[in-house]
Structure formats: structure tokens, C-alpha cells
Coordinates of N, CA, C and O in Angstrom, one line a residue:
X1 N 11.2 1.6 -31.0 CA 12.1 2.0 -32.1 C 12.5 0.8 -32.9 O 12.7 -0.3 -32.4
X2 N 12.8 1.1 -34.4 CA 13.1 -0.2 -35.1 C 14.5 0.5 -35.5 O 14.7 1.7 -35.5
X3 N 15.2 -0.3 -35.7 CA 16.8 -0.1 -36.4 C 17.0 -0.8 -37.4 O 16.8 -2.0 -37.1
X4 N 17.4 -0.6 -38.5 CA 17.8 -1.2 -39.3 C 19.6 -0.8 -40.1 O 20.2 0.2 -39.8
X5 N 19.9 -1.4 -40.7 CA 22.0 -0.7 -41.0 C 21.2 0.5 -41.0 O 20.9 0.8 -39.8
X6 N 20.7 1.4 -41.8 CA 21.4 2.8 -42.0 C 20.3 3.5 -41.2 O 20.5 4.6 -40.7
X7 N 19.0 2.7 -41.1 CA 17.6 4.0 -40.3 C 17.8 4.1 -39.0 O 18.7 3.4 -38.4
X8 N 17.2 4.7 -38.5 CA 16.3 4.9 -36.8 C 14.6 5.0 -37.1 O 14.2 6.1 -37.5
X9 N 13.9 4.2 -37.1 CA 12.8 4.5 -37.2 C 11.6 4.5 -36.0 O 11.2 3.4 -35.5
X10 N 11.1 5.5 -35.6 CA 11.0 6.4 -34.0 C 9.3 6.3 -34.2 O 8.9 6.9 -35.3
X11 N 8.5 5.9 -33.6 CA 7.1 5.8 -33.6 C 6.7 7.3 -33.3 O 7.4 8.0 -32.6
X12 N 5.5 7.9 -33.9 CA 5.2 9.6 -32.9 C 4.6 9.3 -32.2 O 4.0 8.2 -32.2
X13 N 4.5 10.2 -31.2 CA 3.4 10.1 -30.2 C 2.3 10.5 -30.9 O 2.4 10.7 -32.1
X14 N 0.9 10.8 -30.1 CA 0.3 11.1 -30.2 C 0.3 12.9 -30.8 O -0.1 13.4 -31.9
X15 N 1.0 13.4 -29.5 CA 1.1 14.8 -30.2 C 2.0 15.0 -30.9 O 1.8 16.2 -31.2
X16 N 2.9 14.6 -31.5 CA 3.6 14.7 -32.6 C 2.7 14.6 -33.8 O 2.5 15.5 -34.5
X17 N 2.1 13.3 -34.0 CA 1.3 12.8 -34.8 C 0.0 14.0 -35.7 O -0.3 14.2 -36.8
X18 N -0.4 14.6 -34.2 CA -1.7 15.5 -34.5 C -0.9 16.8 -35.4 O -1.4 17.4 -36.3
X19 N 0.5 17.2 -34.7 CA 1.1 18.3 -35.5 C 1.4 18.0 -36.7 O 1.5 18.7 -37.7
X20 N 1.5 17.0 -36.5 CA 2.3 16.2 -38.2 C 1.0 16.8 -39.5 O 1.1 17.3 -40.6
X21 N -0.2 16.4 -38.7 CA -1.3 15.8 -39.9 C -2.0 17.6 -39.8 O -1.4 17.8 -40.8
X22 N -2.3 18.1 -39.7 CA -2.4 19.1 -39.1 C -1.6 20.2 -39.9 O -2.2 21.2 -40.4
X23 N -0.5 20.2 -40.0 CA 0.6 21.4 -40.8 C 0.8 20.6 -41.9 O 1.9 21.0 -42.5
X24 N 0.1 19.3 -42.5 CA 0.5 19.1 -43.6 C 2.1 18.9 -44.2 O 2.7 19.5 -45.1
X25 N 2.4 17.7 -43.2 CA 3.8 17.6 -43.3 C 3.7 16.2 -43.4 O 2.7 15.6 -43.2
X26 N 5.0 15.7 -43.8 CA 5.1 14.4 -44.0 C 4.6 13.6 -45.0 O 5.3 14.0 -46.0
X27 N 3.8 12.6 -45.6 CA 2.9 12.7 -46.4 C 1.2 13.1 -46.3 O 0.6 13.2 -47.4
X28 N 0.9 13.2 -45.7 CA 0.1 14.3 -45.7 C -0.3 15.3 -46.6 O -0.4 16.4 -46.0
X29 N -0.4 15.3 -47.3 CA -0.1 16.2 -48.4 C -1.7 17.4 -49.1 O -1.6 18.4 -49.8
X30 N -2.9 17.0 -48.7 CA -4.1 17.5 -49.2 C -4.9 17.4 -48.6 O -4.5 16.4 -48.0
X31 N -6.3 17.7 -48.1 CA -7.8 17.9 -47.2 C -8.3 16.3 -47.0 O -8.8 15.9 -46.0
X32 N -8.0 15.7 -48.1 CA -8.4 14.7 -48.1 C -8.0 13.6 -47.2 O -8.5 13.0 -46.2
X33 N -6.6 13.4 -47.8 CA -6.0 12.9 -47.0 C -6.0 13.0 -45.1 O -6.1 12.1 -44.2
X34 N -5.8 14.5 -45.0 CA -6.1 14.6 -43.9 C -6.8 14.1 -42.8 O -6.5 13.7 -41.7
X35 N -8.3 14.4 -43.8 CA -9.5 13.9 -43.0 C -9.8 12.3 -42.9 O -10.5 11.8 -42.0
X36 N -9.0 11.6 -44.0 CA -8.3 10.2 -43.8 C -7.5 9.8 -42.3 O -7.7 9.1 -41.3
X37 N -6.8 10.3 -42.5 CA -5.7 10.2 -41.3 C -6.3 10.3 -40.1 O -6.1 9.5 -39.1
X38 N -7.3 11.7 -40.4 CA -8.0 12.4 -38.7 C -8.5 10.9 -38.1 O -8.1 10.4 -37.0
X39 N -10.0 10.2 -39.5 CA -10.7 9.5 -39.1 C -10.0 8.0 -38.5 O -10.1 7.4 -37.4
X40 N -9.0 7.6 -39.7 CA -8.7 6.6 -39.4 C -7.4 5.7 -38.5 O -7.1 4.5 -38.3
X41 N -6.6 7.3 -38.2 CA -5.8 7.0 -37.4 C -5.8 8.0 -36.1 O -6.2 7.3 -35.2
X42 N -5.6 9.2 -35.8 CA -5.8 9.8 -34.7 C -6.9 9.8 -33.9 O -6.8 10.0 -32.6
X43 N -7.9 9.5 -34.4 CA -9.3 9.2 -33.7 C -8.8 7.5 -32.9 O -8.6 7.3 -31.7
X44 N -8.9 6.8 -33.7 CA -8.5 5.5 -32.9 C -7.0 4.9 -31.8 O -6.9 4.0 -31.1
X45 N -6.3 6.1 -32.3 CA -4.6 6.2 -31.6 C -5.3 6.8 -30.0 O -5.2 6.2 -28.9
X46 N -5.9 7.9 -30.2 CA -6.7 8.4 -29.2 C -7.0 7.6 -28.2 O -6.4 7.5 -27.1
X47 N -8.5 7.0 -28.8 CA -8.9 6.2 -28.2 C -8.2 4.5 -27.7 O -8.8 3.7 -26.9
X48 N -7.0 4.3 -28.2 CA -6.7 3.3 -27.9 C -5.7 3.4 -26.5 O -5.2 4.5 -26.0
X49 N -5.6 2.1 -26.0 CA -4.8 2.2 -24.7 C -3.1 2.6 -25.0 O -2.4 2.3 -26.0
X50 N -2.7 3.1 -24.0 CA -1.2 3.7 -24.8 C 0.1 2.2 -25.3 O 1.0 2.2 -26.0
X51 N -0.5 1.0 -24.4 CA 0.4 0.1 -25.3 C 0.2 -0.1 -26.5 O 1.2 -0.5 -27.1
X52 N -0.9 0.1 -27.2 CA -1.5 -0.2 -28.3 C -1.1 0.8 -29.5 O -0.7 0.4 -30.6
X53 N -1.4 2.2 -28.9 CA -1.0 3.2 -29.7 C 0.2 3.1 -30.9 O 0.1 4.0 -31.7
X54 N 1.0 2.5 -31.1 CA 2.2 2.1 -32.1 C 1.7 1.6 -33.3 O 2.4 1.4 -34.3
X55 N 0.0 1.3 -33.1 CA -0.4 0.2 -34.5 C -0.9 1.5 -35.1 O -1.0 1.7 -36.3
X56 N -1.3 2.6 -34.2 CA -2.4 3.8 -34.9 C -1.2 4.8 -35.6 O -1.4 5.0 -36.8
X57 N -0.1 5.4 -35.2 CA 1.0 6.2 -35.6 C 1.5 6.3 -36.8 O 1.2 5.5 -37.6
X58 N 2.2 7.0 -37.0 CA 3.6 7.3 -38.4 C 4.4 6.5 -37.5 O 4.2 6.3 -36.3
X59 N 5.6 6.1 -38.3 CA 6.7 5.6 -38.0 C 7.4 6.7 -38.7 O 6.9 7.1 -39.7
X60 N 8.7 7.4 -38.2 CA 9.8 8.5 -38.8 C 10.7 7.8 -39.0 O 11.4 7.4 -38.2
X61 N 11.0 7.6 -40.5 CA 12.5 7.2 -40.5 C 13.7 7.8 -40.3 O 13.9 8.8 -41.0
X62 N 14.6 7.5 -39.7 CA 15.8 9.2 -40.1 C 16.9 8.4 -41.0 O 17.0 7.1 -41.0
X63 N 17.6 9.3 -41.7 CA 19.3 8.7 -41.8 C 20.6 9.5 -41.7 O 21.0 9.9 -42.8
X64 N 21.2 9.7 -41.0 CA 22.3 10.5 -40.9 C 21.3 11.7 -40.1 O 21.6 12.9 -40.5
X65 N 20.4 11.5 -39.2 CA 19.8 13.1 -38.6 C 18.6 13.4 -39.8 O 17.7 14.2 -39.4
X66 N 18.4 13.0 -40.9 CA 17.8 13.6 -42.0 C 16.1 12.4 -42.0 O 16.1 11.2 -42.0
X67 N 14.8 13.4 -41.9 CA 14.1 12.4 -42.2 C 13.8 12.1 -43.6 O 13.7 12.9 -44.5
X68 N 13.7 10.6 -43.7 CA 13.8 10.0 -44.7 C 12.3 9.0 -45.4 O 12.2 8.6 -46.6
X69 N 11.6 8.8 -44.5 CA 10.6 8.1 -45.0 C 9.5 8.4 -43.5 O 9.7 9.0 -42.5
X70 N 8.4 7.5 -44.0 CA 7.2 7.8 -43.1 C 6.7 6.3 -43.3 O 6.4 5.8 -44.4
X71 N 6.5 5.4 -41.8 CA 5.9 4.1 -42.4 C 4.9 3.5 -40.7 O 5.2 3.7 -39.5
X72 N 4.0 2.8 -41.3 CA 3.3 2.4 -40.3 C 2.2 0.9 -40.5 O 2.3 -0.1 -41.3
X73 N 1.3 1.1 -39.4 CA 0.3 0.0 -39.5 C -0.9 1.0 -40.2 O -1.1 2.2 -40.0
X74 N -1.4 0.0 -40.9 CA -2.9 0.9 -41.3 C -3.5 0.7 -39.7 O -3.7 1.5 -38.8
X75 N -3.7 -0.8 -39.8 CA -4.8 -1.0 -38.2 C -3.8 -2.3 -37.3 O -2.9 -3.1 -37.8
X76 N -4.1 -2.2 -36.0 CA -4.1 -3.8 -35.5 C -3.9 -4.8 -35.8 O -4.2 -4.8 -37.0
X77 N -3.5 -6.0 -35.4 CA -3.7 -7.2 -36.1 C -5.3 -7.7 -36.3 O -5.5 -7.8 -35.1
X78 N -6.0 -7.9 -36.6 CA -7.0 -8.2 -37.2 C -7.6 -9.8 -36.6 O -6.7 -10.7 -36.6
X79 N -8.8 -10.2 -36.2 CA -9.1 -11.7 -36.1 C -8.3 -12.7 -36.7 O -7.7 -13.6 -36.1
X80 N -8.4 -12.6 -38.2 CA -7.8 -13.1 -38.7 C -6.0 -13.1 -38.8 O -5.4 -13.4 -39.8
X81 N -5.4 -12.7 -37.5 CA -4.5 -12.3 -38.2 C -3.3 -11.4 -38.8 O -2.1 -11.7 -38.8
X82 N -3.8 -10.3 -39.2 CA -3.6 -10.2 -40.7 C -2.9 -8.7 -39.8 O -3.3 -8.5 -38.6
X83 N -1.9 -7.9 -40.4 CA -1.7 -6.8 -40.4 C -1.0 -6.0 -41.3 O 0.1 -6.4 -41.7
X84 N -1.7 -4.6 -41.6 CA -1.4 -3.9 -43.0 C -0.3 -3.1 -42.7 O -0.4 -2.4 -41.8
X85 N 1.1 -3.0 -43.7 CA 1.9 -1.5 -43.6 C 1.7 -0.6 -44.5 O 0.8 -0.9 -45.3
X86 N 2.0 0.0 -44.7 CA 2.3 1.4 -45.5 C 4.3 1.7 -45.0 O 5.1 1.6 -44.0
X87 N 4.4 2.4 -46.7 CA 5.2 3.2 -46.7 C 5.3 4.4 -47.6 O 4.7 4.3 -48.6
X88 N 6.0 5.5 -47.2 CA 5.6 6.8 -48.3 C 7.6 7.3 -47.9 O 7.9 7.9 -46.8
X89 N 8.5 7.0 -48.9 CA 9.5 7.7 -48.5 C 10.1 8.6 -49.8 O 10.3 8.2 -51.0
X90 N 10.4 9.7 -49.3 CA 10.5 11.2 -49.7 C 11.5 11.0 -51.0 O 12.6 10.5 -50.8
X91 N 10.9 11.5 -52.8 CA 11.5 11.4 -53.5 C 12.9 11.0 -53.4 O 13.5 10.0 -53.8
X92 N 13.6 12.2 -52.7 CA 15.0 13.0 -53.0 C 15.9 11.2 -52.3 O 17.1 10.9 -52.6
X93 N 14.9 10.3 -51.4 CA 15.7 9.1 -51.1 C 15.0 7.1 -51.7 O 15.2 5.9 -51.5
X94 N 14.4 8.0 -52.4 CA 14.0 6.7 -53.3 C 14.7 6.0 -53.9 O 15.6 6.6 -54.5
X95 N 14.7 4.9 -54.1 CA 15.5 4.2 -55.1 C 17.1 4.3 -54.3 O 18.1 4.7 -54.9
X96 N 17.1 3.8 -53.1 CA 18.1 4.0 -52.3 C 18.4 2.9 -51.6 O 19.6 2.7 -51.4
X97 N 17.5 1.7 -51.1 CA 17.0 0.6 -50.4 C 16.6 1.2 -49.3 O 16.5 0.4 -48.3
X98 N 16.3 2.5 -48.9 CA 15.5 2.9 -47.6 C 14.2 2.2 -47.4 O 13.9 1.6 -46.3
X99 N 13.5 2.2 -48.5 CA 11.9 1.1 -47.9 C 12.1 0.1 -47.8 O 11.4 -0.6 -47.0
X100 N 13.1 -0.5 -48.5 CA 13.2 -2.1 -48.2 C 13.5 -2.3 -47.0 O 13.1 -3.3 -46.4
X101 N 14.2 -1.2 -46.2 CA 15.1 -1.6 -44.9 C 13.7 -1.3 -43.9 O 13.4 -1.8 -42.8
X102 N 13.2 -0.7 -44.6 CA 11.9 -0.1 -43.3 C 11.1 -1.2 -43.2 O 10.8 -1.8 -42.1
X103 N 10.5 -1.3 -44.5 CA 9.2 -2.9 -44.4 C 9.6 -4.1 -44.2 O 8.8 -5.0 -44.2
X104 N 11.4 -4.3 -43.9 CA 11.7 -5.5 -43.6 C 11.6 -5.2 -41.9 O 11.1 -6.1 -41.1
X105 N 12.3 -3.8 -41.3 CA 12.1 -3.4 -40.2 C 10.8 -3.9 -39.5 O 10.9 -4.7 -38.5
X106 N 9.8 -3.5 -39.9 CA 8.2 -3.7 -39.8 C 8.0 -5.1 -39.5 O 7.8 -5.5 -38.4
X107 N 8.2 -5.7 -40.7 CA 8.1 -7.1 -40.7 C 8.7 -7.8 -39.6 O 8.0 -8.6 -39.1
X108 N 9.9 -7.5 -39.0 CA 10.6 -8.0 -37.9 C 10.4 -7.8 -36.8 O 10.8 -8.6 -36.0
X109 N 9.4 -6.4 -36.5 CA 8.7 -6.0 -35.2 C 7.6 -6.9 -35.1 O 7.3 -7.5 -34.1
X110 N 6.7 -7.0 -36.5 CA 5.4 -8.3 -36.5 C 5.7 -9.5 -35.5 O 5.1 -9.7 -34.5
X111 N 7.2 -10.6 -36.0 CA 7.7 -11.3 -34.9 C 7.6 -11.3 -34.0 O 7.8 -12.4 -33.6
X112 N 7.4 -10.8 -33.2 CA 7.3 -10.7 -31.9 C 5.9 -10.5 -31.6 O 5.6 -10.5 -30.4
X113 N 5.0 -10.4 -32.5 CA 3.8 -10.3 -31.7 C 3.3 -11.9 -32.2 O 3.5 -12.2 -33.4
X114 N 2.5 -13.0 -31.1 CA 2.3 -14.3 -31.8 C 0.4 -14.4 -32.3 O -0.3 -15.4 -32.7
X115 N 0.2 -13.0 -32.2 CA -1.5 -13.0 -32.3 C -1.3 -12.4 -34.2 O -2.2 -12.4 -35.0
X116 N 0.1 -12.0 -34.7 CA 0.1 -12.0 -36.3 C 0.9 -13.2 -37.2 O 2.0 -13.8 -37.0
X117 N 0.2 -13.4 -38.0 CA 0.0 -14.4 -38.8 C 0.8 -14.0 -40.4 O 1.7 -14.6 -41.0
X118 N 0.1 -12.6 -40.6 CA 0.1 -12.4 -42.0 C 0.5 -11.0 -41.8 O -0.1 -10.5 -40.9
X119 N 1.7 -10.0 -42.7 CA 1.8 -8.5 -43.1 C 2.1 -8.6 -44.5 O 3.0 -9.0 -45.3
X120 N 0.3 -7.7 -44.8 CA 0.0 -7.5 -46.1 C 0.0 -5.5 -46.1 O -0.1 -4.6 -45.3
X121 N 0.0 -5.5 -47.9 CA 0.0 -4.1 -48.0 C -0.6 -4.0 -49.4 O -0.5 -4.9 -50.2
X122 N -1.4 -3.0 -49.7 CA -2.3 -2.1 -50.8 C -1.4 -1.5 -51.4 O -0.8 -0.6 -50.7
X123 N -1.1 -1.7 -52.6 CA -0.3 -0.7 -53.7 C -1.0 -0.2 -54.8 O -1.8 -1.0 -55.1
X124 N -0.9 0.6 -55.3 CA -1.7 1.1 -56.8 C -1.1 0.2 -58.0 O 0.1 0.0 -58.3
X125 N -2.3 -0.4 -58.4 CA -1.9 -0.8 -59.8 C -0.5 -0.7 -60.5 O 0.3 -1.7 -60.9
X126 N -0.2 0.9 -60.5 CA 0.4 1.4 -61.6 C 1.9 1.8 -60.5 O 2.9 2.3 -61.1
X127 N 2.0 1.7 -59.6 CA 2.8 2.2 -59.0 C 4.1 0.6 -58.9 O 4.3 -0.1 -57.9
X128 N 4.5 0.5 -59.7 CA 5.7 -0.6 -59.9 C 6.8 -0.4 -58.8 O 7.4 -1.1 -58.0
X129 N 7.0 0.8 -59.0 CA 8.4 0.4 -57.7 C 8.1 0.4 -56.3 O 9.0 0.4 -55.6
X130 N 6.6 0.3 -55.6 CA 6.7 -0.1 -54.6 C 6.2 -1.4 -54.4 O 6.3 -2.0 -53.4
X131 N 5.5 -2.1 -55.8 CA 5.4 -3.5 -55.8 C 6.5 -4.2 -55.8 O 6.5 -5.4 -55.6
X132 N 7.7 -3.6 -56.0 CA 8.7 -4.3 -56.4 C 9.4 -4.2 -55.1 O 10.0 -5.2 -54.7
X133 N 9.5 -2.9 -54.2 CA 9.9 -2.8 -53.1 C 9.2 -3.8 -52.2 O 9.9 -4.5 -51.4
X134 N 8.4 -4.0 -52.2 CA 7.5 -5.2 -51.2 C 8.1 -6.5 -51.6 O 8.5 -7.2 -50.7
X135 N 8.4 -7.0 -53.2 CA 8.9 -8.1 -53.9 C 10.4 -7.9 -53.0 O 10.7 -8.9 -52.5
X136 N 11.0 -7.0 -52.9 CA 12.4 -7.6 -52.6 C 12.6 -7.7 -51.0 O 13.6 -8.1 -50.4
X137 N 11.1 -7.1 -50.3 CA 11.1 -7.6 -49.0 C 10.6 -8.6 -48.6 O 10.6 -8.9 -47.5
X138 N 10.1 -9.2 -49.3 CA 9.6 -10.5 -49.0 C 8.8 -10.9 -49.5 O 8.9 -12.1 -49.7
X139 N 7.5 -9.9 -50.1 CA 6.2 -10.2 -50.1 C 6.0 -10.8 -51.2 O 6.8 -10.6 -52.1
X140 N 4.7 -11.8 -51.5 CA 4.2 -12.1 -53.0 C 3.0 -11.3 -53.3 O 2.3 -10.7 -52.4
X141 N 2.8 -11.5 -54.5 CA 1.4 -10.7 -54.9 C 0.6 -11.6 -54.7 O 0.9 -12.7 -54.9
X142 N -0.6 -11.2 -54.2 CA -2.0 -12.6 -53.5 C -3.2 -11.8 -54.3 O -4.2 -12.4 -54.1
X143 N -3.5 -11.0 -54.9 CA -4.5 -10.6 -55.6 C -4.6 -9.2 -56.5 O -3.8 -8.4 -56.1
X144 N -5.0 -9.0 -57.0 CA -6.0 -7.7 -57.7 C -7.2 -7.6 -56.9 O -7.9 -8.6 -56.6
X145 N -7.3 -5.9 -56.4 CA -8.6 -6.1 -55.6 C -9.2 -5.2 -56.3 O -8.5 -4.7 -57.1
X146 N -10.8 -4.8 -56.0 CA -11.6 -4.2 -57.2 C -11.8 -2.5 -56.6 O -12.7 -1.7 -57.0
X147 N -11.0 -2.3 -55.7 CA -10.7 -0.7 -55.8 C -9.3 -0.3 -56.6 O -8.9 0.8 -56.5
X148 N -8.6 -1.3 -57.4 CA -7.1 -0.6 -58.2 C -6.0 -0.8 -57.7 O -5.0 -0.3 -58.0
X149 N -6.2 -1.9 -56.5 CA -5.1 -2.1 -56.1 C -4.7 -3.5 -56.1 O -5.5 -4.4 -56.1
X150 N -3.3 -3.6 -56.0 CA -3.2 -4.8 -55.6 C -2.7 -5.2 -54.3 O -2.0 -4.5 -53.6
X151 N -3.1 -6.5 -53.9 CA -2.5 -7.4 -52.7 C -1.5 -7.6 -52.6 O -1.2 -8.4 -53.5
X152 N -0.1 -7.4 -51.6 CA 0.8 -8.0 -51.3 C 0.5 -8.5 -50.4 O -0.5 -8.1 -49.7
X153 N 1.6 -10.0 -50.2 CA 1.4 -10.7 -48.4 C 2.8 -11.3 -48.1 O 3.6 -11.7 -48.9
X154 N 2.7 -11.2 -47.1 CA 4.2 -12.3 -46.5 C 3.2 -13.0 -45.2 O 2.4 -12.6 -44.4
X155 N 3.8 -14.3 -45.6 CA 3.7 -15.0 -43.7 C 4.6 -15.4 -43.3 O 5.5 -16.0 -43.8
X156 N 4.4 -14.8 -41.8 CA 5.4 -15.0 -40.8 C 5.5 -16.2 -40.1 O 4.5 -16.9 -40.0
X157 N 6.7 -16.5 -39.6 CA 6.6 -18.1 -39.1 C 7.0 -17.9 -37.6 O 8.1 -18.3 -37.3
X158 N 6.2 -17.3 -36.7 CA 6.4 -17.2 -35.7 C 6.6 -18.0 -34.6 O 6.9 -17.6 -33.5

């Protein structure tokens, strides 16, 4: 579990996870996605050993009992390194400092591991307030990449 002032942010299990993606809840939201999720996270959460399992998951945020956001690792730390987050938190609490509290959360769980180096994240071009949410958690922009997105990174000084 990560804590931050106002979240609880609670890893799923496995079967939570499969209900999540499955009933199209959370963000989750279309076929596509889904079959994203299926391939690139429940298949591998699966297959991975259960200490491990926390890099393949949603992360739930709550606040006051209420869920508030959805945030995780894309994969592992990486050879290099490197490890990716995501966040998706629910209009009605946007523009609240909920993501900042979550991806700084994130960021502070990375600490602790000494095999990560680097937590970077993929944003859309055009999507400004989560570049800017990354910007007030830490991150700098490290590139334009040639699928539309861009690079954020922070390094950790573990």
C-alpha cells in the first residue's frame, strides 16, 4: 500500500484485477483497451511470481472511501533500469492534486527498490495537464517519441 496526505493507494490482486478489466471498469473503457491490458498485464501478473505481481497490477486510489484514480507500472524495472508509470484519475477529481500525490507516491515506492535507476512515463502530445502533472512531480521532458508521445523522466538517487 502507498499513502500519501489524502490517498490509500491499495495494489489489486490478481482477481480483482481480472474483474476490473473484464466489467469494464476503471479505465478500462473499450475492446481495445481491454485486449491491451489482457495481453500486457494479466497475462504477465499471471505468470509472474507473487512478489513480483505489484509491477503487473492497477494501483486503486481511494479518498475519503471514494475511488479516485487508477495508477501503476506499465512493466518491471527494465536492464537498463528504467521503470514506467501510468496514471488515469476519474474526471469528477482532476485538477485536485490527486495525481501528483499518486506519481510522487509511486516515485517513493521506486526508492526502495536499488535495481531502479529511472521512472519515466508516455503522455500524449496534446494531453497538457498530465505533462504538467508529471512537471510538478518531478519529472523533466527527455523527448518526443515517433508514436505522439512524449517522454517524461525523473532519476532517482537511491
Amino acid at each position: 500500500m502507498i499513502r500519501t496526505d489524502r490517498l490509500h493507494i491499495i495494489p489489486l490482486t490478481y482477481e480483482q484485477l481480472v474483474s476490473r478489466v473484464y466489467s469494464f471498469s476503471g479505465m478500462i473503457t473499450n475492446e481495445e483497451e481491454q485486449e491491451n491490458f489482457i495481453k500486457y498485464a494479466l497475462k504477465p501478473m499471471k505468470e509472474a511470481p507473487e512478489k513480483d505481481r505489484f509491477w503487473f497490477t492497477s494501483w486503486v486510489g481511494y479518498y475519503e472511501g471514494q475511488e479516485v484514480l487508477e495508477c501503476g507500472f506499465i512493466c518491471p524495472p527494465t536492464e537498463h533500469k528504467v521503470v514506467e508509470v501510468f496514471i488515469y484519475t476519474k474526471p469528477e477529481f482532476q485538477k485536485q492534486g490527486f495525481g501528483t500525490e499518486a506519481v510522487k507516491g509511486l516515485v517513493r515506492l521506486c526508492t526502495a527498490y536499488h535495481n531502479i535507476k529511472y521512472v519515466c512515463a508516455s503522455i500524449a502530445k496534446d494531453n497538457i495537464p498530465s505533462q504538467k502533472l508529471f512537471e510538478k512531480s518531478g519529472f523533466y521532458f527527455l523527448q518526443d517519441m515517433d508514436n505522439g508521445m512524449k517522454c517524461y523522466n525523473q532519476i532517482l538517487n537511491n
